Amino acid sequence: MDAMAQDWSASGLAALTGMPDGPPDVSRAAVLSRARAVGSELSGLFGITVDAAELLAGRAALSGLRRQGRISTGGATRLIAARDGWFALTLARPDDVDAVPAMLESEVAIDYPWPAIATWAGGRQVGDVAERARLLGLPVGVLGETAAAAPVVRRCGGRNPFHDNAGLLVVDLSSMWAGPLCGQLLARAGATVVKVESPTRPDGTRHGERRFFDWMNAGKLCYATDFGRPDDLRQLLSAADVVIESSRPDALVHRGVGPADIPARDGRVWLRITGHGADGERAHWVGFGDDAAVSGGLVGSDPAGDGPVFCGDAIADPLTGMHAALAVGESLHRGGGEVIEVALASVAAEYAALPLVSAESVGPVAEPAGPVLLSQAGELGADNATVQHMVRERATAAC
């Protein structure tokens, strides 16, 4: 068997790709090879060890997830055939499920809406399906609609030569996976990372598999603040060397806490992670790891030839987290003073463009191996006093 296919199988990623009652799919094995190369670049920039296979398969290992073909490993997303193509729809939030009757323009059993969605979509053009879903704010990705694109980098503020990871203050406003992973990699490099959450809408992964939340957020200071009253947040952002956010592009701007609204330290890097981009109509498209991967064309194949299957576990998330950390590191070494925009679907499309790997036979398939968790993440707001003291010190030093 091809060496890349062997690596894919040994990593546990083969156990996450393919039909549940069929052989694992190794066609995307080049993805892991490329991710390992990105991990090596991160190691060189930050002086840390990055295990790409662990980052891609670790959540599945912690949660006991396995391949389900056209159902995502986490269960919230489905690959569905429309009349002229495939799309992925995610119903992860209560509001998503509640929007289904409006999308179908009919009553539907909310406890299990998927058969009705499949029937409705099967008689429609895939573009019409996606337009209808996006009108209602649903996370949807049409197979292969997004092209690969490098991060968008814009100058915003003065530059400052980068000196030491340990001196960096990173404010992590993101949630779920891609952004928190970027923050976790910076924390491993020695930066002080502050995880910011709203008391009324904390990171949703706090309420899921706790070990996954700990994996992404251990070692960060936990700060809670009211986003509707952003004075404290403005002070924190003014003190930051790096800001990570994954809101819709206009969400923070409407609160007066976007990158152009906050006085910046020289060299500040503002990282914006989106599902589909920050400009035009795509800025309003909602995206999660599985549907964004489909949008970028990063899917596996059913050996029976009956259509695509999901590749890995929400694979656009960890890939984007790695690329985002790399973009931040490169910006810091340029002197910063930049806003960087990274889109899940565009990162997935880069990996989808890699050559497919064929293997006459699949060797032993390892189960995903869970990361070793050395500590737990803090509770919501546990470090508010510490963070506020740090902000005051930085403000005093700047005077």
PDB file of N, CA and C in Angstrom, residues 57-106:
ATOM      1  N   ALA A  57      -7.447  14.183  14.213  1.00  0.00           N
ATOM      2  CA  ALA A  57      -8.275  13.064  14.685  1.00  0.00           C
ATOM      3  C   ALA A  57      -8.558  13.103  16.180  1.00  0.00           C
ATOM      4  N   GLY A  58      -8.002  14.083  16.888  1.00  0.00           N
ATOM      5  CA  GLY A  58      -8.090  14.087  18.342  1.00  0.00           C
ATOM      6  C   GLY A  58      -9.495  14.235  18.893  1.00  0.00           C
ATOM      7  N   ARG A  59     -10.327  15.086  18.281  1.00  0.00           N
ATOM      8  CA  ARG A  59     -11.684  15.250  18.800  1.00  0.00           C
ATOM      9  C   ARG A  59     -12.470  13.954  18.676  1.00  0.00           C
ATOM     10  N   ALA A  60     -12.319  13.294  17.535  1.00  0.00           N
ATOM     11  CA  ALA A  60     -13.027  12.029  17.335  1.00  0.00           C
ATOM     12  C   ALA A  60     -12.601  11.008  18.374  1.00  0.00           C
ATOM     13  N   ALA A  61     -11.306  10.983  18.692  1.00  0.00           N
ATOM     14  CA  ALA A  61     -10.816  10.043  19.692  1.00  0.00           C
ATOM     15  C   ALA A  61     -11.413  10.342  21.055  1.00  0.00           C
ATOM     16  N   LEU A  62     -11.453  11.614  21.422  1.00  0.00           N
ATOM     17  CA  LEU A  62     -11.981  11.989  22.729  1.00  0.00           C
ATOM     18  C   LEU A  62     -13.479  11.701  22.857  1.00  0.00           C
ATOM     19  N   SER A  63     -14.196  11.795  21.729  1.00  0.00           N
ATOM     20  CA  SER A  63     -15.654  11.636  21.754  1.00  0.00           C
ATOM     21  C   SER A  63     -16.122  10.276  21.261  1.00  0.00           C
ATOM     22  N   GLY A  64     -15.184   9.407  20.871  1.00  0.00           N
ATOM     23  CA  GLY A  64     -15.558   8.084  20.393  1.00  0.00           C
ATOM     24  C   GLY A  64     -16.283   8.099  19.059  1.00  0.00           C
ATOM     25  N   LEU A  65     -15.927   9.023  18.169  1.00  0.00           N
ATOM     26  CA  LEU A  65     -16.593   9.162  16.880  1.00  0.00           C
ATOM     27  C   LEU A  65     -15.950   8.269  15.824  1.00  0.00           C
ATOM     28  N   ARG A  66     -16.759   7.806  14.883  1.00  0.00           N
ATOM     29  CA  ARG A  66     -16.271   6.981  13.774  1.00  0.00           C
ATOM     30  C   ARG A  66     -16.990   7.365  12.499  1.00  0.00           C
ATOM     31  N   ARG A  67     -16.542   6.840  11.378  1.00  0.00           N
ATOM     32  CA  ARG A  67     -17.097   7.226  10.080  1.00  0.00           C
ATOM     33  C   ARG A  67     -18.560   6.802   9.955  1.00  0.00           C
ATOM     34  N   GLN A  68     -19.317   7.688   9.311  1.00  0.00           N
ATOM     35  CA  GLN A  68     -20.736   7.426   9.085  1.00  0.00           C
ATOM     36  C   GLN A  68     -21.150   7.740   7.647  1.00  0.00           C
ATOM     37  N   GLY A  69     -20.170   7.792   6.751  1.00  0.00           N
ATOM     38  CA  GLY A  69     -20.480   7.989   5.348  1.00  0.00           C
ATOM     39  C   GLY A  69     -20.992   9.384   5.048  1.00  0.00           C
ATOM     40  N   ARG A  70     -22.273   9.485   4.720  1.00  0.00           N
ATOM     41  CA  ARG A  70     -22.852  10.781   4.376  1.00  0.00           C
ATOM     42  C   ARG A  70     -23.491  11.478   5.580  1.00  0.00           C
ATOM     43  N   ILE A  71     -23.264  10.937   6.749  1.00  0.00           N
ATOM     44  CA  ILE A  71     -23.553  11.620   8.016  1.00  0.00           C
ATOM     45  C   ILE A  71     -22.209  11.968   8.627  1.00  0.00           C
ATOM     46  N   SER A  72     -22.047  13.208   9.069  1.00  0.00           N
ATOM     47  CA  SER A  72     -20.768  13.597   9.657  1.00  0.00           C
ATOM     48  C   SER A  72     -20.493  12.772  10.904  1.00  0.00           C
ATOM     49  N   THR A  73     -19.237  12.653  11.279  1.00  0.00           N
ATOM     50  CA  THR A  73     -18.891  11.861  12.461  1.00  0.00           C
ATOM     51  C   THR A  73     -19.593  12.386  13.703  1.00  0.00           C
ATOM     52  N   GLY A  74     -19.747  13.708  13.793  1.00  0.00           N
ATOM     53  CA  GLY A  74     -20.427  14.295  14.936  1.00  0.00           C
ATOM     54  C   GLY A  74     -21.932  14.200  14.865  1.00  0.00           C
ATOM     55  N   GLY A  75     -22.478  13.903  13.682  1.00  0.00           N
ATOM     56  CA  GLY A  75     -23.900  13.651  13.522  1.00  0.00           C
ATOM     57  C   GLY A  75     -24.764  14.835  13.151  1.00  0.00           C
ATOM     58  N   ALA A  76     -24.216  16.059  13.144  1.00  0.00           N
ATOM     59  CA  ALA A  76     -25.058  17.239  12.922  1.00  0.00           C
ATOM     60  C   ALA A  76     -25.193  17.628  11.457  1.00  0.00           C
ATOM     61  N   THR A  77     -24.391  17.029  10.593  1.00  0.00           N
ATOM     62  CA  THR A  77     -24.348  17.440   9.188  1.00  0.00           C
ATOM     63  C   THR A  77     -24.648  16.252   8.292  1.00  0.00           C
ATOM     64  N   ARG A  78     -25.348  16.509   7.186  1.00  0.00           N
ATOM     65  CA  ARG A  78     -25.650  15.468   6.202  1.00  0.00           C
ATOM     66  C   ARG A  78     -25.210  15.914   4.810  1.00  0.00           C
ATOM     67  N   LEU A  79     -24.706  14.973   4.033  1.00  0.00           N
ATOM     68  CA  LEU A  79     -24.502  15.158   2.603  1.00  0.00           C
ATOM     69  C   LEU A  79     -25.779  14.715   1.900  1.00  0.00           C
ATOM     70  N   ILE A  80     -26.347  15.591   1.094  1.00  0.00           N
ATOM     71  CA  ILE A  80     -27.651  15.346   0.485  1.00  0.00           C
ATOM     72  C   ILE A  80     -27.566  15.636  -1.008  1.00  0.00           C
ATOM     73  N   ALA A  81     -28.230  14.819  -1.809  1.00  0.00           N
ATOM     74  CA  ALA A  81     -28.239  15.010  -3.261  1.00  0.00           C
ATOM     75  C   ALA A  81     -29.414  15.893  -3.664  1.00  0.00           C
ATOM     76  N   ALA A  82     -29.113  16.978  -4.385  1.00  0.00           N
ATOM     77  CA  ALA A  82     -30.136  17.766  -5.064  1.00  0.00           C
ATOM     78  C   ALA A  82     -30.242  17.238  -6.499  1.00  0.00           C
ATOM     79  N   ARG A  83     -31.003  17.921  -7.321  1.00  0.00           N
ATOM     80  CA  ARG A  83     -31.216  17.421  -8.678  1.00  0.00           C
ATOM     81  C   ARG A  83     -29.920  17.399  -9.491  1.00  0.00           C
ATOM     82  N   ASP A  84     -29.052  18.389  -9.261  1.00  0.00           N
ATOM     83  CA  ASP A  84     -27.865  18.520 -10.105  1.00  0.00           C
ATOM     84  C   ASP A  84     -26.560  18.559  -9.314  1.00  0.00           C
ATOM     85  N   GLY A  85     -26.570  18.155  -8.070  1.00  0.00           N
ATOM     86  CA  GLY A  85     -25.328  18.170  -7.307  1.00  0.00           C
ATOM     87  C   GLY A  85     -25.567  17.872  -5.840  1.00  0.00           C
ATOM     88  N   TRP A  86     -24.481  17.862  -5.098  1.00  0.00           N
ATOM     89  CA  TRP A  86     -24.520  17.524  -3.682  1.00  0.00           C
ATOM     90  C   TRP A  86     -24.287  18.767  -2.836  1.00  0.00           C
ATOM     91  N   PHE A  87     -24.846  18.747  -1.647  1.00  0.00           N
ATOM     92  CA  PHE A  87     -24.608  19.812  -0.687  1.00  0.00           C
ATOM     93  C   PHE A  87     -24.575  19.200   0.709  1.00  0.00           C
ATOM     94  N   ALA A  88     -23.974  19.937   1.637  1.00  0.00           N
ATOM     95  CA  ALA A  88     -23.960  19.536   3.051  1.00  0.00           C
ATOM     96  C   ALA A  88     -24.716  20.574   3.853  1.00  0.00           C
ATOM     97  N   LEU A  89     -25.589  20.118   4.717  1.00  0.00           N
ATOM     98  CA  LEU A  89     -26.370  20.993   5.581  1.00  0.00           C
ATOM     99  C   LEU A  89     -26.111  20.597   7.027  1.00  0.00           C
ATOM    100  N   THR A  90     -25.888  21.603   7.870  1.00  0.00           N
ATOM    101  CA  THR A  90     -25.637  21.371   9.287  1.00  0.00           C
ATOM    102  C   THR A  90     -26.812  21.884  10.111  1.00  0.00           C
ATOM    103  N   LEU A  91     -27.302  21.037  10.991  1.00  0.00           N
ATOM    104  CA  LEU A  91     -28.340  21.434  11.947  1.00  0.00           C
ATOM    105  C   LEU A  91     -27.793  21.206  13.353  1.00  0.00           C
ATOM    106  N   ALA A  92     -26.847  22.049  13.750  1.00  0.00           N
ATOM    107  CA  ALA A  92     -26.166  21.876  15.030  1.00  0.00           C
ATOM    108  C   ALA A  92     -26.800  22.674  16.154  1.00  0.00           C
ATOM    109  N   ARG A  93     -27.507  23.738  15.795  1.00  0.00           N
ATOM    110  CA  ARG A  93     -28.058  24.649  16.805  1.00  0.00           C
ATOM    111  C   ARG A  93     -29.574  24.537  16.821  1.00  0.00           C
ATOM    112  N   PRO A  94     -30.199  24.777  17.953  1.00  0.00           N
ATOM    113  CA  PRO A  94     -31.666  24.734  17.987  1.00  0.00           C
ATOM    114  C   PRO A  94     -32.312  25.639  16.947  1.00  0.00           C
ATOM    115  N   ASP A  95     -31.722  26.810  16.710  1.00  0.00           N
ATOM    116  CA  ASP A  95     -32.289  27.725  15.718  1.00  0.00           C
ATOM    117  C   ASP A  95     -32.239  27.136  14.315  1.00  0.00           C
ATOM    118  N   ASP A  96     -31.211  26.319  14.036  1.00  0.00           N
ATOM    119  CA  ASP A  96     -31.122  25.675  12.722  1.00  0.00           C
ATOM    120  C   ASP A  96     -32.307  24.728  12.514  1.00  0.00           C
ATOM    121  N   VAL A  97     -32.564  23.922  13.516  1.00  0.00           N
ATOM    122  CA  VAL A  97     -33.679  22.969  13.420  1.00  0.00           C
ATOM    123  C   VAL A  97     -35.002  23.716  13.295  1.00  0.00           C
ATOM    124  N   ASP A  98     -35.142  24.785  14.050  1.00  0.00           N
ATOM    125  CA  ASP A  98     -36.388  25.553  14.016  1.00  0.00           C
ATOM    126  C   ASP A  98     -36.639  26.194  12.651  1.00  0.00           C
ATOM    127  N   ALA A  99     -35.563  26.419  11.876  1.00  0.00           N
ATOM    128  CA  ALA A  99     -35.703  27.069  10.571  1.00  0.00           C
ATOM    129  C   ALA A  99     -36.097  26.103   9.464  1.00  0.00           C
ATOM    130  N   VAL A 100     -36.057  24.802   9.736  1.00  0.00           N
ATOM    131  CA  VAL A 100     -36.328  23.821   8.680  1.00  0.00           C
ATOM    132  C   VAL A 100     -37.718  23.972   8.075  1.00  0.00           C
ATOM    133  N   PRO A 101     -38.793  24.119   8.847  1.00  0.00           N
ATOM    134  CA  PRO A 101     -40.107  24.286   8.215  1.00  0.00           C
ATOM    135  C   PRO A 101     -40.163  25.488   7.267  1.00  0.00           C
ATOM    136  N   ALA A 102     -39.490  26.571   7.630  1.00  0.00           N
ATOM    137  CA  ALA A 102     -39.467  27.736   6.748  1.00  0.00           C
ATOM    138  C   ALA A 102     -38.707  27.430   5.461  1.00  0.00           C
ATOM    139  N   MET A 103     -37.633  26.666   5.565  1.00  0.00           N
ATOM    140  CA  MET A 103     -36.879  26.305   4.365  1.00  0.00           C
ATOM    141  C   MET A 103     -37.726  25.441   3.434  1.00  0.00           C
ATOM    142  N   LEU A 104     -38.428  24.480   4.003  1.00  0.00           N
ATOM    143  CA  LEU A 104     -39.231  23.558   3.201  1.00  0.00           C
ATOM    144  C   LEU A 104     -40.605  24.137   2.854  1.00  0.00           C
ATOM    145  N   GLU A 105     -40.942  25.224   3.526  1.00  0.00           N
ATOM    146  CA  GLU A 105     -42.267  25.836   3.364  1.00  0.00           C
ATOM    147  C   GLU A 105     -43.384  24.826   3.623  1.00  0.00           C
ATOM    148  N   SER A 106     -43.174  24.033   4.660  1.00  0.00           N
ATOM    149  CA  SER A 106     -44.180  23.045   5.050  1.00  0.00           C
ATOM    150  C   SER A 106     -43.891  22.585   6.466  1.00  0.00           C
TER     151      SER A 106
END
